[in-house]
Each structure stands twice: as structure tokens, then as C-alpha cells.
PDB file of C-alpha atoms in Angstrom:
ATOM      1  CA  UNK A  27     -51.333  10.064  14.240  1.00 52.00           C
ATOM      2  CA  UNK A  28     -48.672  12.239  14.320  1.00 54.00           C
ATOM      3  CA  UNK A  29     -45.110  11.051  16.090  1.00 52.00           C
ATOM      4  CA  UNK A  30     -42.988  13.611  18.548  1.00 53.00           C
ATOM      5  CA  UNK A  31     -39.878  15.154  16.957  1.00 53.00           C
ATOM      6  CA  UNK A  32     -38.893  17.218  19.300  1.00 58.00           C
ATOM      7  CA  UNK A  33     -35.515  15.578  21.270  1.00 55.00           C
ATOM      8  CA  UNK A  34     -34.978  12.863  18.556  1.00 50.00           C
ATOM      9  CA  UNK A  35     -32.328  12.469  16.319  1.00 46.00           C
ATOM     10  CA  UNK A  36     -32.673  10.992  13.135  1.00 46.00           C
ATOM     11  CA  UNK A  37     -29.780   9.363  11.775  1.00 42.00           C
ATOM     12  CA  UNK A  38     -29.549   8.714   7.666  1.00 45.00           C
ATOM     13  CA  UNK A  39     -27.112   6.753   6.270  1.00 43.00           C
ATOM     14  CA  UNK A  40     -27.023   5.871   2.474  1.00 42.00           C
ATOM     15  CA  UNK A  41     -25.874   2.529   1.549  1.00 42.00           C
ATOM     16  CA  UNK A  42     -22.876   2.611  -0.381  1.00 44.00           C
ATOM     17  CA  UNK A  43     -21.928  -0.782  -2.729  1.00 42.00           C
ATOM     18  CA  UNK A  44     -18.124  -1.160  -2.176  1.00 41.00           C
ATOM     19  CA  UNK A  45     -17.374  -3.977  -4.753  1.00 44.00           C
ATOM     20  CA  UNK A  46     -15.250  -6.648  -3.377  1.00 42.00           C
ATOM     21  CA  UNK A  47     -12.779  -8.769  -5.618  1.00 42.00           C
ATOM     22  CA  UNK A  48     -12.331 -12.561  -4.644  1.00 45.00           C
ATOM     23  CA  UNK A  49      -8.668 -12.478  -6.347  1.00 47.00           C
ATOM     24  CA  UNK A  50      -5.736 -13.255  -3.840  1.00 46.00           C
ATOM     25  CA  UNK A  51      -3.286 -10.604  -3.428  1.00 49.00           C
ATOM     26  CA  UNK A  52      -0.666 -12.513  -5.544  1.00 53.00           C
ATOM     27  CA  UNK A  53      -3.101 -12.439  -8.425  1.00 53.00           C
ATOM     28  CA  UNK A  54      -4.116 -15.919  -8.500  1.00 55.00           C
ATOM     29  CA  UNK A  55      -7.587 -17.429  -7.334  1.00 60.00           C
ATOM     30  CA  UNK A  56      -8.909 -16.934  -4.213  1.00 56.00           C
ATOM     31  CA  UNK A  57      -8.878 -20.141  -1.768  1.00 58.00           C
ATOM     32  CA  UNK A  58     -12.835 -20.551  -1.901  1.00 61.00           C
ATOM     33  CA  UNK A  59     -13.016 -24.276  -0.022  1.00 58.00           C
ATOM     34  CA  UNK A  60     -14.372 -24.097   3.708  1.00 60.00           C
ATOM     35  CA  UNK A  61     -12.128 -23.951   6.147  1.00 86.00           C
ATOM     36  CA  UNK A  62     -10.920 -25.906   9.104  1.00 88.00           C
ATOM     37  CA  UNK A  63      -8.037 -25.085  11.239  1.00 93.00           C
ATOM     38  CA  UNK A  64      -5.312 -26.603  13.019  1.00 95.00           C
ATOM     39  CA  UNK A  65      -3.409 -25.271  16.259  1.00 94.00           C
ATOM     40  CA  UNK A  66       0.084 -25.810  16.694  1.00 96.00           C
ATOM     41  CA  UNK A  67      -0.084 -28.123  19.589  1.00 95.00           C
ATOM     42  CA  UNK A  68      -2.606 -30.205  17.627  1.00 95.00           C
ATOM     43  CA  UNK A  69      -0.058 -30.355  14.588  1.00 96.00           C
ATOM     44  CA  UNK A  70       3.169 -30.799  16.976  1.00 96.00           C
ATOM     45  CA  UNK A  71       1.296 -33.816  18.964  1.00 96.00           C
ATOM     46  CA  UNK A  72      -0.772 -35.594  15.739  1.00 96.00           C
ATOM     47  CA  UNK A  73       3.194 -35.467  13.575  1.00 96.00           C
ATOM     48  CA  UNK A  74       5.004 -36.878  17.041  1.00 96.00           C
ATOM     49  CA  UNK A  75       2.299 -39.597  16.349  1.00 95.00           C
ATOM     50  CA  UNK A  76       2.559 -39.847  12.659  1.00 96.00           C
ATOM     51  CA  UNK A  77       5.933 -40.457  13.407  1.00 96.00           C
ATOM     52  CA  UNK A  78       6.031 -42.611  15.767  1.00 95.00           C
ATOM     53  CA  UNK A  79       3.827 -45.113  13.907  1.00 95.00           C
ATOM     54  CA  UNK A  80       6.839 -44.782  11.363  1.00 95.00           C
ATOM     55  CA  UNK A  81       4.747 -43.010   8.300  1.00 95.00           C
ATOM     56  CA  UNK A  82       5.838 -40.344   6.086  1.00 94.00           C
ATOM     57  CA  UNK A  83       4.570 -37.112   6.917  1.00 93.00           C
ATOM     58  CA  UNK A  84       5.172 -35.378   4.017  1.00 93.00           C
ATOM     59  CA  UNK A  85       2.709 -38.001   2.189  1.00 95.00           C
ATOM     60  CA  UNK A  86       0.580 -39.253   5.323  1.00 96.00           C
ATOM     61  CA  UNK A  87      -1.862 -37.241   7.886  1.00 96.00           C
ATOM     62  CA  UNK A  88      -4.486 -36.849   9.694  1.00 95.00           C
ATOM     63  CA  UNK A  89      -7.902 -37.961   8.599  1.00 96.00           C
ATOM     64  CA  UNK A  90     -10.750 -36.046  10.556  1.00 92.00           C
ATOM     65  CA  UNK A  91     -14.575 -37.743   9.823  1.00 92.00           C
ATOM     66  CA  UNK A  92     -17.988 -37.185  11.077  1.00 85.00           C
ATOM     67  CA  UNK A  93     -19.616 -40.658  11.702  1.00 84.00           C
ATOM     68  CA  UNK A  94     -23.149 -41.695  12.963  1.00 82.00           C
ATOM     69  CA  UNK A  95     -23.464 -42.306  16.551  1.00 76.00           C
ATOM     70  CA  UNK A  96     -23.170 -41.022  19.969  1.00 70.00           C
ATOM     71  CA  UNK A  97     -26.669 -40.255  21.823  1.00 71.00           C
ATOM     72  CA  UNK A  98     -26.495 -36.942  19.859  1.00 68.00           C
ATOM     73  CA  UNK A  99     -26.615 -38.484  16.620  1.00 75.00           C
ATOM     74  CA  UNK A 100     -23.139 -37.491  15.381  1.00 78.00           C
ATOM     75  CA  UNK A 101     -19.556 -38.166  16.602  1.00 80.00           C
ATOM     76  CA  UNK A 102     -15.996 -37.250  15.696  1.00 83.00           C
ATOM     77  CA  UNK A 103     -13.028 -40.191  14.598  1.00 88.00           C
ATOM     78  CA  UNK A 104      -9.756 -39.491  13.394  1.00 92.00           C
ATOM     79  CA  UNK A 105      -7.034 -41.650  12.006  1.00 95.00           C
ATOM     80  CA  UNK A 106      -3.730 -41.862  10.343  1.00 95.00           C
ATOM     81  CA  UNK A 107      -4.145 -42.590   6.609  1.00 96.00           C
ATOM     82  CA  UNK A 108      -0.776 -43.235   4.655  1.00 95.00           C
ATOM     83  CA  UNK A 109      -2.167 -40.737   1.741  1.00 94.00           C
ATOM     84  CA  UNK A 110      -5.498 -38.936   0.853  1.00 95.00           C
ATOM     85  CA  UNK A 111      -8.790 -40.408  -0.702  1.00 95.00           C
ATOM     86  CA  UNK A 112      -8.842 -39.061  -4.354  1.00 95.00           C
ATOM     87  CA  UNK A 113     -12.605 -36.642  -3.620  1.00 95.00           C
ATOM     88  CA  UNK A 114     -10.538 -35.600   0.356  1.00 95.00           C
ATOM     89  CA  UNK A 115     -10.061 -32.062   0.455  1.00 93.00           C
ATOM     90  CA  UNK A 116      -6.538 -31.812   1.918  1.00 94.00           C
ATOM     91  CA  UNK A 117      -5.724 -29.134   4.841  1.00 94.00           C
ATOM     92  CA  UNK A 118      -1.515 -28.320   5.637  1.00 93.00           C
ATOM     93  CA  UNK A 119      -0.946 -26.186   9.039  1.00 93.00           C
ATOM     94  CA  UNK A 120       1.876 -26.420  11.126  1.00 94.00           C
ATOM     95  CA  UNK A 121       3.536 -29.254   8.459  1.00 94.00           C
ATOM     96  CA  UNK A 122       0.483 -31.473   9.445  1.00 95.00           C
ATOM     97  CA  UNK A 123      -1.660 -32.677   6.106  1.00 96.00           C
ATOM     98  CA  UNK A 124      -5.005 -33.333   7.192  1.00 95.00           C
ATOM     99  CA  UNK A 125      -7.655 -35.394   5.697  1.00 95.00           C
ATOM    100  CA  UNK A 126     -11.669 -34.457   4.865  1.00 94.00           C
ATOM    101  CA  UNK A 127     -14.290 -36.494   3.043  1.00 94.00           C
ATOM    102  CA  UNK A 128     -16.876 -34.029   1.230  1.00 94.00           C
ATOM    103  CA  UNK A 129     -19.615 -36.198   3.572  1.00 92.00           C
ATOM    104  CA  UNK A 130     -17.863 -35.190   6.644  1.00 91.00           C
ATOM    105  CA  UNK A 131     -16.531 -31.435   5.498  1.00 91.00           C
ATOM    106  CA  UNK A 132     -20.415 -29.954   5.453  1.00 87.00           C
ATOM    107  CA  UNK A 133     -20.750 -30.822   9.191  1.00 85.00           C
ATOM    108  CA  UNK A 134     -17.017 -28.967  10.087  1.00 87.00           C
ATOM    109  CA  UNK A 135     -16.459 -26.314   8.049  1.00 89.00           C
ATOM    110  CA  UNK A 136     -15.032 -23.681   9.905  1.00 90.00           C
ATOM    111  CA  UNK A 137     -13.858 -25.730  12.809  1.00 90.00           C
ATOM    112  CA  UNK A 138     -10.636 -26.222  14.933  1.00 92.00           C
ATOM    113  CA  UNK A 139      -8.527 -28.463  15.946  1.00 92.00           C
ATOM    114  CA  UNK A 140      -6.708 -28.120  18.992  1.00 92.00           C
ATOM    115  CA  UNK A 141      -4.875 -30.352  21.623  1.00 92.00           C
ATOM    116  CA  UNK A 142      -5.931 -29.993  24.954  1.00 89.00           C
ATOM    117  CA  UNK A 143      -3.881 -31.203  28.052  1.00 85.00           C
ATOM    118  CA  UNK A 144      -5.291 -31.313  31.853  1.00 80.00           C
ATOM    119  CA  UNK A 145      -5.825 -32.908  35.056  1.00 77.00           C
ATOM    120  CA  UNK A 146      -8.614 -34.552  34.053  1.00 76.00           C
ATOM    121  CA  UNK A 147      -8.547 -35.580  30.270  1.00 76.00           C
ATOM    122  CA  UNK A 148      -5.640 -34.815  27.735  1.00 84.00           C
ATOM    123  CA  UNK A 149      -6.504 -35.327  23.720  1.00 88.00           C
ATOM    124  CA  UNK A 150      -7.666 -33.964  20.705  1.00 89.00           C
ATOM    125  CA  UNK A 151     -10.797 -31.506  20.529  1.00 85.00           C
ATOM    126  CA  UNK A 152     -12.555 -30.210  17.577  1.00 81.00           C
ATOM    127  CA  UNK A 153     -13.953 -26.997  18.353  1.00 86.00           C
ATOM    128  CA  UNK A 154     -17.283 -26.191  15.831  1.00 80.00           C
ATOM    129  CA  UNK A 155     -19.100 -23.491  15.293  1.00 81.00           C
ATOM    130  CA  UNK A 156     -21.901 -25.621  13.809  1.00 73.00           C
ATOM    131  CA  UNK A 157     -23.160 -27.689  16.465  1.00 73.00           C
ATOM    132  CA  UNK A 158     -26.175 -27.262  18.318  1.00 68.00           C
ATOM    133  CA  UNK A 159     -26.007 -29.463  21.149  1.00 66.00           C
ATOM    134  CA  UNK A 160     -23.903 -32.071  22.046  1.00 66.00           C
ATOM    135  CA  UNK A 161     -23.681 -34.783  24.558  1.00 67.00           C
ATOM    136  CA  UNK A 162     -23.214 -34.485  28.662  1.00 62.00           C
ATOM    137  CA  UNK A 163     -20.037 -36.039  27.775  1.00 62.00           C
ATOM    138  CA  UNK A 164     -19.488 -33.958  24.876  1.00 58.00           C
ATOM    139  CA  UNK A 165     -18.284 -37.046  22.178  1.00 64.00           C
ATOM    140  CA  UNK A 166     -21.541 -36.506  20.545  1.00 60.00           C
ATOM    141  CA  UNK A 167     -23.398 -33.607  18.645  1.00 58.00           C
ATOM    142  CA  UNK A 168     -25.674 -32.352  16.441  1.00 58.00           C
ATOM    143  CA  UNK A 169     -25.943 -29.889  13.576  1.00 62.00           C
TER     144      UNK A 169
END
């Protein structure tokens, strides 16, 4: 069998290997840990908070967890803690030090946390790119 050629363009293109360094820029070690982020309002309203319960925030923050529950199987809680857990992998944005257990960081690497305000709810959101459903009410989800 024998395929048409005529009014076809054929487009090659030879893979190149472009070798990529995981060095920062300043010469040290690249940051390798996953991420999670932190918007501004969430760091302005969780440090008005830290505040007002009278803690430090230089030494105090946020924790963020993943706990069993919800009829999606997995909710979000967060709490002040006066200091980390010695295995927490510690997050600073904004001046806000927050708080991950290596049990909870596998299901939100690579989210956010923002502060949303509205008519109808106002509070903290955590915004992941790993879930796969969640809840009608949306304090549940799954991975």
C-alpha cells in the first residue's frame, strides 16, 4: 500500500538533549522539596490571627494537614502550632511559617493557599492540583 505525497508536508525535527543543571543561580543547591504556596491575603489574615492569639510569629505558624474524613475520604485542618514538629517541612511566604507533616505533604504538593472573602462564605481555601473529586460541599476530596 502505497500512501499519497502529493500536498503533504512532512515536518522533521531532530531531538536535541539540552542538559539542564539543578544548581541555583547563587551556586548553592537547588530547593528540590515540593512545593506549596501561600498568597498574600492568606499570609496577611493567618499572622493577624497568629497574633491575635498572642504567639510569636517569627517561631509559630501555620500548620496545614490532610486528615481522614469527609464523604470524599480526605479533608483539610489547619492550626496554630507554637513551633514545628522535628520531620515538618517548613514553608515562609509573605513572613508566614507554615507547617507540613511528610504524611500530609504527598497529598498537597504543589498546592495554594489563598484567603477568600464573599457574600456567601469568607475563609481559607487550599487550591490542589491533585485532587480528583471532592465533595458537593467541597470540605472533602480525593487523590
Amino acid at each position: 500500500m502505497s500512501l499519497p505525497t502529493e500536498g503533504v508536508t512532512v515536518n522533521i525535527v531532530a531531538p536535541e538533549w539540552v542538559g539542564m543543571s539543578t544548581d541555583s543561580i547563587d551556586g548553592g543547591e537547588a530547593d528540590t522539596r515540593p512545593k506549596i504556596e501561600v498568597t498574600e491575603d492568606a499570609a496577611e489574615q493567618a499572622i493577624s490571627l497568629l497574633e491575635g492569639e498572642g504567639l510569636d510569629v517569627t517561631e509559630a505558624g501555620l500548620r496545614l494537614f490532610v486528615q481522614q474524613g469527609g464523604c470524599a475520604g480526605l479533608s483539610y485542618g489547619m492550626r496554630f502550632d507554637d513551633a514545628p514538629d522535628e520531620d515538618d517541612t517548613i514553608y515562609e511566604h509573605h513572613d508566614l511559617r507554615v507547617f507540613v507533616d511528610p504524611a500530609s505533604l504527598k497529598y498537597i504538593e504543589g498546592s495554594v493557599l489563598d484567603y477568600e472573602s464573599g457574600l456567601q462564605a469568607e475563609g481559607f481555601h487550599v487550591d490542589n492540583p491533585n485532587v480528583v473529586s471532592e465533595c458537593g460541599c467541597g470540605e472533602s476530596f480525593r487523590t
